[in-house]
mmCIF file of C-alpha atoms and ligand atoms in Angstrom:
data_model
loop_
_atom_site.group_PDB
_atom_site.id
_atom_site.type_symbol
_atom_site.label_atom_id
_atom_site.label_comp_id
_atom_site.label_asym_id
_atom_site.label_seq_id
_atom_site.Cartn_x
_atom_site.Cartn_y
_atom_site.Cartn_z
ATOM 1 C CA MET D 1 8.030 -6.838 -11.117
ATOM 2 C CA ARG D 2 5.552 -8.440 -8.752
ATOM 3 C CA PHE D 3 1.842 -8.806 -9.501
ATOM 4 C CA PHE D 4 -0.726 -8.350 -6.749
ATOM 5 C CA LEU D 5 -4.453 -8.857 -7.185
ATOM 6 C CA ASP D 6 -6.617 -5.894 -6.145
ATOM 7 C CA THR D 7 -9.687 -7.739 -4.902
ATOM 8 C CA ALA D 8 -11.425 -9.195 -1.862
ATOM 9 C CA LEU D 9 -13.017 -12.056 -3.818
ATOM 10 C CA LEU D 10 -11.588 -15.402 -2.691
ATOM 11 C CA ALA D 11 -12.493 -17.164 -5.935
ATOM 12 C CA GLU D 12 -10.505 -14.625 -7.964
ATOM 13 C CA ILE D 13 -7.497 -14.992 -5.678
ATOM 14 C CA GLU D 14 -7.638 -18.784 -5.978
ATOM 15 C CA GLU D 15 -7.811 -18.602 -9.774
ATOM 16 C CA ALA D 16 -4.955 -16.101 -10.002
ATOM 17 C CA ALA D 17 -2.823 -18.168 -7.621
ATOM 18 C CA ALA D 18 -3.416 -21.225 -9.825
ATOM 19 C CA LEU D 19 -1.950 -19.315 -12.777
ATOM 20 C CA GLY D 20 1.338 -19.187 -10.854
ATOM 21 C CA VAL D 21 1.940 -15.457 -11.226
ATOM 22 C CA LEU D 22 0.316 -14.129 -8.074
ATOM 23 C CA ASP D 23 2.673 -12.444 -5.617
ATOM 24 C CA GLY D 24 0.185 -10.906 -3.187
ATOM 25 C CA VAL D 25 -3.182 -9.248 -2.670
ATOM 26 C CA THR D 26 -4.407 -5.735 -1.928
ATOM 27 C CA THR D 27 -7.813 -4.885 -0.534
ATOM 28 C CA ASN D 28 -9.536 -1.720 0.564
ATOM 29 C CA PRO D 29 -12.836 -1.063 2.378
ATOM 30 C CA SER D 30 -14.654 -0.530 -0.934
ATOM 31 C CA LEU D 31 -13.473 -3.884 -2.294
ATOM 32 C CA MET D 32 -14.483 -5.607 0.961
ATOM 33 C CA ALA D 33 -17.944 -4.035 0.706
ATOM 34 C CA LYS D 34 -18.209 -5.036 -2.965
ATOM 35 C CA ALA D 35 -17.417 -8.630 -1.973
ATOM 36 C CA GLY D 36 -20.179 -8.486 0.651
ATOM 37 C CA VAL D 37 -17.786 -9.221 3.513
ATOM 38 C CA GLN D 38 -19.347 -9.087 6.991
ATOM 39 C CA ASP D 39 -16.629 -10.627 9.151
ATOM 40 C CA PHE D 40 -13.527 -8.703 8.108
ATOM 41 C CA ASP D 41 -11.106 -10.576 10.400
ATOM 42 C CA ALA D 42 -12.148 -13.996 9.140
ATOM 43 C CA HIS D 43 -11.991 -12.785 5.562
ATOM 44 C CA TYR D 44 -8.487 -11.335 5.919
ATOM 45 C CA LYS D 45 -7.360 -14.642 7.415
ATOM 46 C CA ALA D 46 -8.902 -16.528 4.497
ATOM 47 C CA ILE D 47 -7.158 -14.294 1.956
ATOM 48 C CA ALA D 48 -3.845 -14.548 3.793
ATOM 49 C CA ALA D 49 -4.089 -18.344 3.687
ATOM 50 C CA LEU D 50 -4.483 -18.308 -0.112
ATOM 51 C CA THR D 51 -1.157 -16.636 -0.808
ATOM 52 C CA PRO D 52 2.186 -16.630 0.982
ATOM 53 C CA GLY D 53 2.678 -13.099 -0.391
ATOM 54 C CA PRO D 54 1.769 -9.835 1.303
ATOM 55 C CA VAL D 55 -1.931 -9.093 1.837
ATOM 56 C CA SER D 56 -2.850 -5.443 2.373
ATOM 57 C CA ALA D 57 -5.632 -4.857 4.917
ATOM 58 C CA GLU D 58 -6.698 -1.257 5.410
ATOM 59 C CA VAL D 59 -7.421 0.500 8.699
ATOM 60 C CA ILE D 60 -10.747 2.283 9.111
ATOM 61 C CA SER D 61 -9.516 4.553 11.920
ATOM 62 C CA THR D 62 -8.278 8.060 11.207
ATOM 63 C CA THR D 63 -6.492 8.977 14.454
ATOM 64 C CA TYR D 64 -2.937 7.999 15.342
ATOM 65 C CA ALA D 65 -3.862 6.085 18.492
ATOM 66 C CA ASP D 66 -6.760 4.204 16.920
ATOM 67 C CA MET D 67 -4.795 3.377 13.795
ATOM 68 C CA LEU D 68 -2.066 1.795 15.918
ATOM 69 C CA VAL D 69 -4.544 -0.381 17.797
ATOM 70 C CA GLU D 70 -6.205 -1.449 14.554
ATOM 71 C CA ALA D 71 -2.892 -2.013 12.762
ATOM 72 C CA ARG D 72 -1.553 -4.257 15.521
ATOM 73 C CA HIS D 73 -4.773 -6.246 15.461
ATOM 74 C CA LEU D 74 -4.779 -6.631 11.654
ATOM 75 C CA HIS D 75 -1.162 -7.768 11.611
ATOM 76 C CA SER D 76 -1.865 -10.291 14.385
ATOM 77 C CA LEU D 77 -4.381 -12.066 12.103
ATOM 78 C CA ALA D 78 -1.641 -13.465 9.838
ATOM 79 C CA PRO D 79 2.097 -12.856 9.482
ATOM 80 C CA ASN D 80 1.758 -11.827 5.822
ATOM 81 C CA ILE D 81 -0.741 -9.046 6.512
ATOM 82 C CA VAL D 82 0.542 -5.606 5.581
ATOM 83 C CA VAL D 83 -1.357 -2.740 7.157
ATOM 84 C CA LYS D 84 -2.714 -0.166 4.745
ATOM 85 C CA ILE D 85 -2.600 3.341 6.186
ATOM 86 C CA PRO D 86 -4.102 6.405 4.483
ATOM 87 C CA PHE D 87 -1.800 9.332 3.723
ATOM 88 C CA ILE D 88 -2.962 11.777 6.365
ATOM 89 C CA PRO D 89 -0.782 13.360 9.078
ATOM 90 C CA ASP D 90 -1.899 10.886 11.757
ATOM 91 C CA GLY D 91 -1.275 8.079 9.274
ATOM 92 C CA VAL D 92 2.261 9.282 8.624
ATOM 93 C CA LYS D 93 2.907 9.326 12.379
ATOM 94 C CA ALA D 94 1.562 5.793 12.591
ATOM 95 C CA LEU D 95 3.872 4.649 9.759
ATOM 96 C CA ARG D 96 6.907 5.605 11.842
ATOM 97 C CA THR D 97 5.683 3.817 14.967
ATOM 98 C CA LEU D 98 4.667 0.680 13.043
ATOM 99 C CA LYS D 99 8.075 0.615 11.369
ATOM 100 C CA GLU D 100 9.686 0.656 14.828
ATOM 101 C CA GLU D 101 7.389 -2.216 15.862
ATOM 102 C CA GLY D 102 8.312 -4.250 12.775
ATOM 103 C CA ILE D 103 4.807 -4.146 11.281
ATOM 104 C CA PRO D 104 4.889 -3.755 7.470
ATOM 105 C CA THR D 105 2.812 -0.917 6.018
ATOM 106 C CA ASN D 106 1.331 0.206 2.724
ATOM 107 C CA CYS D 107 0.674 3.946 2.579
ATOM 108 C CA THR D 108 -2.384 4.400 0.404
ATOM 109 C CA LEU D 109 -4.153 7.230 -1.423
ATOM 110 C CA ILE D 110 -0.883 8.645 -2.773
ATOM 111 C CA PHE D 111 -1.497 11.243 -5.472
ATOM 112 C CA SER D 112 1.697 13.332 -5.423
ATOM 113 C CA PRO D 113 5.423 12.492 -5.460
ATOM 114 C CA LEU D 114 5.969 14.536 -2.303
ATOM 115 C CA GLN D 115 3.372 12.500 -0.430
ATOM 116 C CA ALA D 116 5.347 9.406 -1.467
ATOM 117 C CA LEU D 117 8.598 11.041 -0.282
ATOM 118 C CA ILE D 118 7.077 11.787 3.134
ATOM 119 C CA ALA D 119 5.677 8.249 3.451
ATOM 120 C CA ALA D 120 9.110 6.827 2.573
ATOM 121 C CA LYS D 121 10.803 9.095 5.119
ATOM 122 C CA ALA D 122 8.312 7.839 7.712
ATOM 123 C CA GLY D 123 9.350 4.261 6.937
ATOM 124 C CA ALA D 124 6.473 2.903 4.835
ATOM 125 C CA THR D 125 7.184 -0.540 3.375
ATOM 126 C CA TYR D 126 5.077 0.292 0.285
ATOM 127 C CA VAL D 127 3.493 3.413 -1.179
ATOM 128 C CA SER D 128 0.389 3.078 -3.327
ATOM 129 C CA PRO D 129 0.124 5.758 -6.013
ATOM 130 C CA PHE D 130 -3.307 5.635 -7.719
ATOM 131 C CA LEU D 131 -2.791 5.944 -11.483
ATOM 132 C CA GLY D 132 -6.292 5.443 -12.794
ATOM 133 C CA ARG D 133 -7.873 8.001 -10.492
ATOM 134 C CA LEU D 134 -5.369 10.617 -11.687
ATOM 135 C CA ASP D 135 -6.095 9.748 -15.315
ATOM 136 C CA ASP D 136 -9.796 10.106 -14.462
ATOM 137 C CA ILE D 137 -9.302 13.799 -13.624
ATOM 138 C CA GLY D 138 -7.203 14.570 -16.695
ATOM 139 C CA HIS D 139 -3.702 14.055 -15.244
ATOM 140 C CA GLU D 140 -1.065 11.698 -16.587
ATOM 141 C CA GLY D 141 -1.019 9.102 -13.802
ATOM 142 C CA ILE D 142 2.146 7.380 -15.003
ATOM 143 C CA GLU D 143 4.127 10.608 -14.462
ATOM 144 C CA LEU D 144 3.559 10.073 -10.743
ATOM 145 C CA ILE D 145 5.258 6.655 -10.874
ATOM 146 C CA ARG D 146 8.145 8.114 -12.880
ATOM 147 C CA GLN D 147 8.734 10.899 -10.359
ATOM 148 C CA ILE D 148 8.450 8.644 -7.303
ATOM 149 C CA ARG D 149 10.913 6.176 -8.885
ATOM 150 C CA GLN D 150 13.395 8.994 -9.473
ATOM 151 C CA ILE D 151 13.051 10.379 -5.941
ATOM 152 C CA PHE D 152 13.415 6.968 -4.296
ATOM 153 C CA ASP D 153 16.454 6.179 -6.459
ATOM 154 C CA ASN D 154 18.006 9.612 -5.802
ATOM 155 C CA TYR D 155 18.011 9.012 -2.073
ATOM 156 C CA GLY D 156 18.192 5.221 -1.883
ATOM 157 C CA PHE D 157 14.805 4.732 -0.185
ATOM 158 C CA GLY D 158 13.920 1.060 0.218
ATOM 159 C CA THR D 159 10.179 1.807 0.181
ATOM 160 C CA GLN D 160 8.562 -0.122 -2.662
ATOM 161 C CA ILE D 161 6.328 1.470 -5.278
ATOM 162 C CA LEU D 162 3.046 -0.438 -5.445
ATOM 163 C CA ALA D 163 1.256 0.960 -8.493
ATOM 164 C CA ALA D 164 -2.493 0.899 -7.835
ATOM 165 C CA SER D 165 -5.752 1.876 -9.491
ATOM 166 C CA LEU D 166 -4.631 0.158 -12.702
ATOM 167 C CA ARG D 167 -7.498 -0.139 -15.139
ATOM 168 C CA HIS D 168 -6.055 -1.878 -18.225
ATOM 169 C CA PRO D 169 -2.997 -3.761 -19.526
ATOM 170 C CA TYR D 170 -1.365 -0.595 -20.879
ATOM 171 C CA HIS D 171 -1.187 0.756 -17.317
ATOM 172 C CA VAL D 172 0.667 -2.425 -16.328
ATOM 173 C CA LEU D 173 3.084 -2.031 -19.248
ATOM 174 C CA LEU D 174 3.792 1.608 -18.383
ATOM 175 C CA CYS D 175 4.393 0.720 -14.735
ATOM 176 C CA ALA D 176 6.821 -2.037 -15.734
ATOM 177 C CA LEU D 177 8.702 0.371 -18.014
ATOM 178 C CA GLU D 178 8.925 2.996 -15.279
ATOM 179 C CA GLY D 179 10.229 0.545 -12.692
ATOM 180 C CA ALA D 180 7.299 0.174 -10.289
ATOM 181 C CA ASP D 181 8.177 -2.622 -7.870
ATOM 182 C CA VAL D 182 4.643 -4.017 -7.799
ATOM 183 C CA ALA D 183 1.505 -3.651 -9.926
ATOM 184 C CA THR D 184 -1.783 -4.407 -8.224
ATOM 185 C CA MET D 185 -4.671 -4.980 -10.585
ATOM 186 C CA PRO D 186 -8.199 -6.350 -10.787
ATOM 187 C CA TYR D 187 -8.455 -9.973 -11.915
ATOM 188 C CA SER D 188 -10.037 -8.805 -15.178
ATOM 189 C CA VAL D 189 -6.847 -6.888 -16.003
ATOM 190 C CA LEU D 190 -4.562 -9.803 -15.042
ATOM 191 C CA LYS D 191 -6.491 -12.070 -17.407
ATOM 192 C CA GLN D 192 -6.190 -9.508 -20.193
ATOM 193 C CA LEU D 193 -2.373 -9.781 -20.018
ATOM 194 C CA PHE D 194 -2.427 -13.335 -21.411
ATOM 195 C CA PRO D 195 -4.112 -13.474 -24.836
ATOM 196 C CA HIS D 196 -2.625 -12.274 -28.112
ATOM 197 C CA PRO D 197 -4.245 -13.043 -31.476
ATOM 198 C CA LEU D 198 -0.904 -14.083 -32.982
ATOM 199 C CA THR D 199 -0.272 -16.515 -30.119
ATOM 200 C CA GLU D 200 -3.659 -18.118 -30.686
ATOM 201 C CA LYS D 201 -3.244 -18.137 -34.468
ATOM 202 C CA GLY D 202 0.281 -19.534 -34.205
ATOM 203 C CA LEU D 203 -0.765 -22.339 -31.862
ATOM 204 C CA ALA D 204 -3.688 -23.296 -34.099
ATOM 205 C CA GLN D 205 -1.279 -23.510 -37.037
ATOM 206 C CA PHE D 206 1.248 -25.629 -35.120
ATOM 207 C CA LEU D 207 -1.457 -28.060 -34.050
ATOM 208 C CA ALA D 208 -2.964 -28.217 -37.541
ATOM 209 C CA ASP D 209 0.449 -28.947 -39.068
ATOM 210 C CA TYR D 210 1.099 -31.678 -36.515
ATOM 211 C CA GLN D 211 -2.285 -33.229 -37.262
ATOM 212 C CA LYS D 212 -1.584 -33.180 -41.032
ATOM 213 C CA LEU D 213 1.736 -34.961 -40.508
ATOM 214 C CA HIS D 214 0.176 -37.616 -38.320
ATOM 215 C CA ALA D 215 -3.087 -38.003 -40.199
ATOM 216 C CA ARG D 216 -3.804 -41.566 -41.154
ATOM 217 C CA PRO D 217 -3.699 -42.135 -44.946
HETATM 218 O O1 G3P S 1 -6.744 -0.575 -3.957
HETATM 219 C C1 G3P S 1 -6.560 0.734 -4.375
HETATM 220 C C2 G3P S 1 -6.807 0.981 -5.843
HETATM 221 O O2 G3P S 1 -6.242 -0.021 -6.617
HETATM 222 C C3 G3P S 1 -8.201 1.339 -6.190
HETATM 223 O O3 G3P S 1 -8.442 1.315 -7.572
HETATM 224 O O4 G3P S 1 -9.988 1.383 -9.487
HETATM 225 O O5 G3P S 1 -10.839 2.021 -7.199
HETATM 226 O O6 G3P S 1 -9.288 3.512 -8.443
HETATM 227 P P1 G3P S 1 -9.697 2.083 -8.207
#
């Protein structure tokens, strides 16, 4: 399972990359705004230079023709940029054309398994089902991952499941158990995957025992 960071903050990406477990980055217009980005092109280039993995950059356009122009431009910024396309009819049309042009895509705002099926049929490289936002409205978000996994396996779709809107480590665990190809998460969640009280306690004990053995008389 690959780990992507869901952020537009360069410092977070640098720190996660230094941990050695970062496989890519996802952004969206809200994350770019939160990071105070003014020059989107320069910022996407900067992110793409921090990781060799895929970097999702989302289109702002909502018509087929405009999305294609924007997608080609975004992908021209760096070879590892994946174009994020919203799941709307014009977006689905754009997925097919971009696939034919060899531009990788991430179909975002997926909330039903049939949306994911359509995006896969249209040739999306990734689909991004949003778990946390489904949980927020009283649904069981992980069920969406389970159903998409089954559908993709039933028909041999190569489209990858990029589980998004993950809010805590348990979401990451559930996604791993259900076979999501990628989990994208905020840096705060990635950091939460590391500590365990028994790891810390065990290490303290090992070090204390070593010190006792080597203590000068
Ligand atoms: O990048 C898409 C997704 O991860 C957004 O998450 O927390 O805004 O629902 P969230």
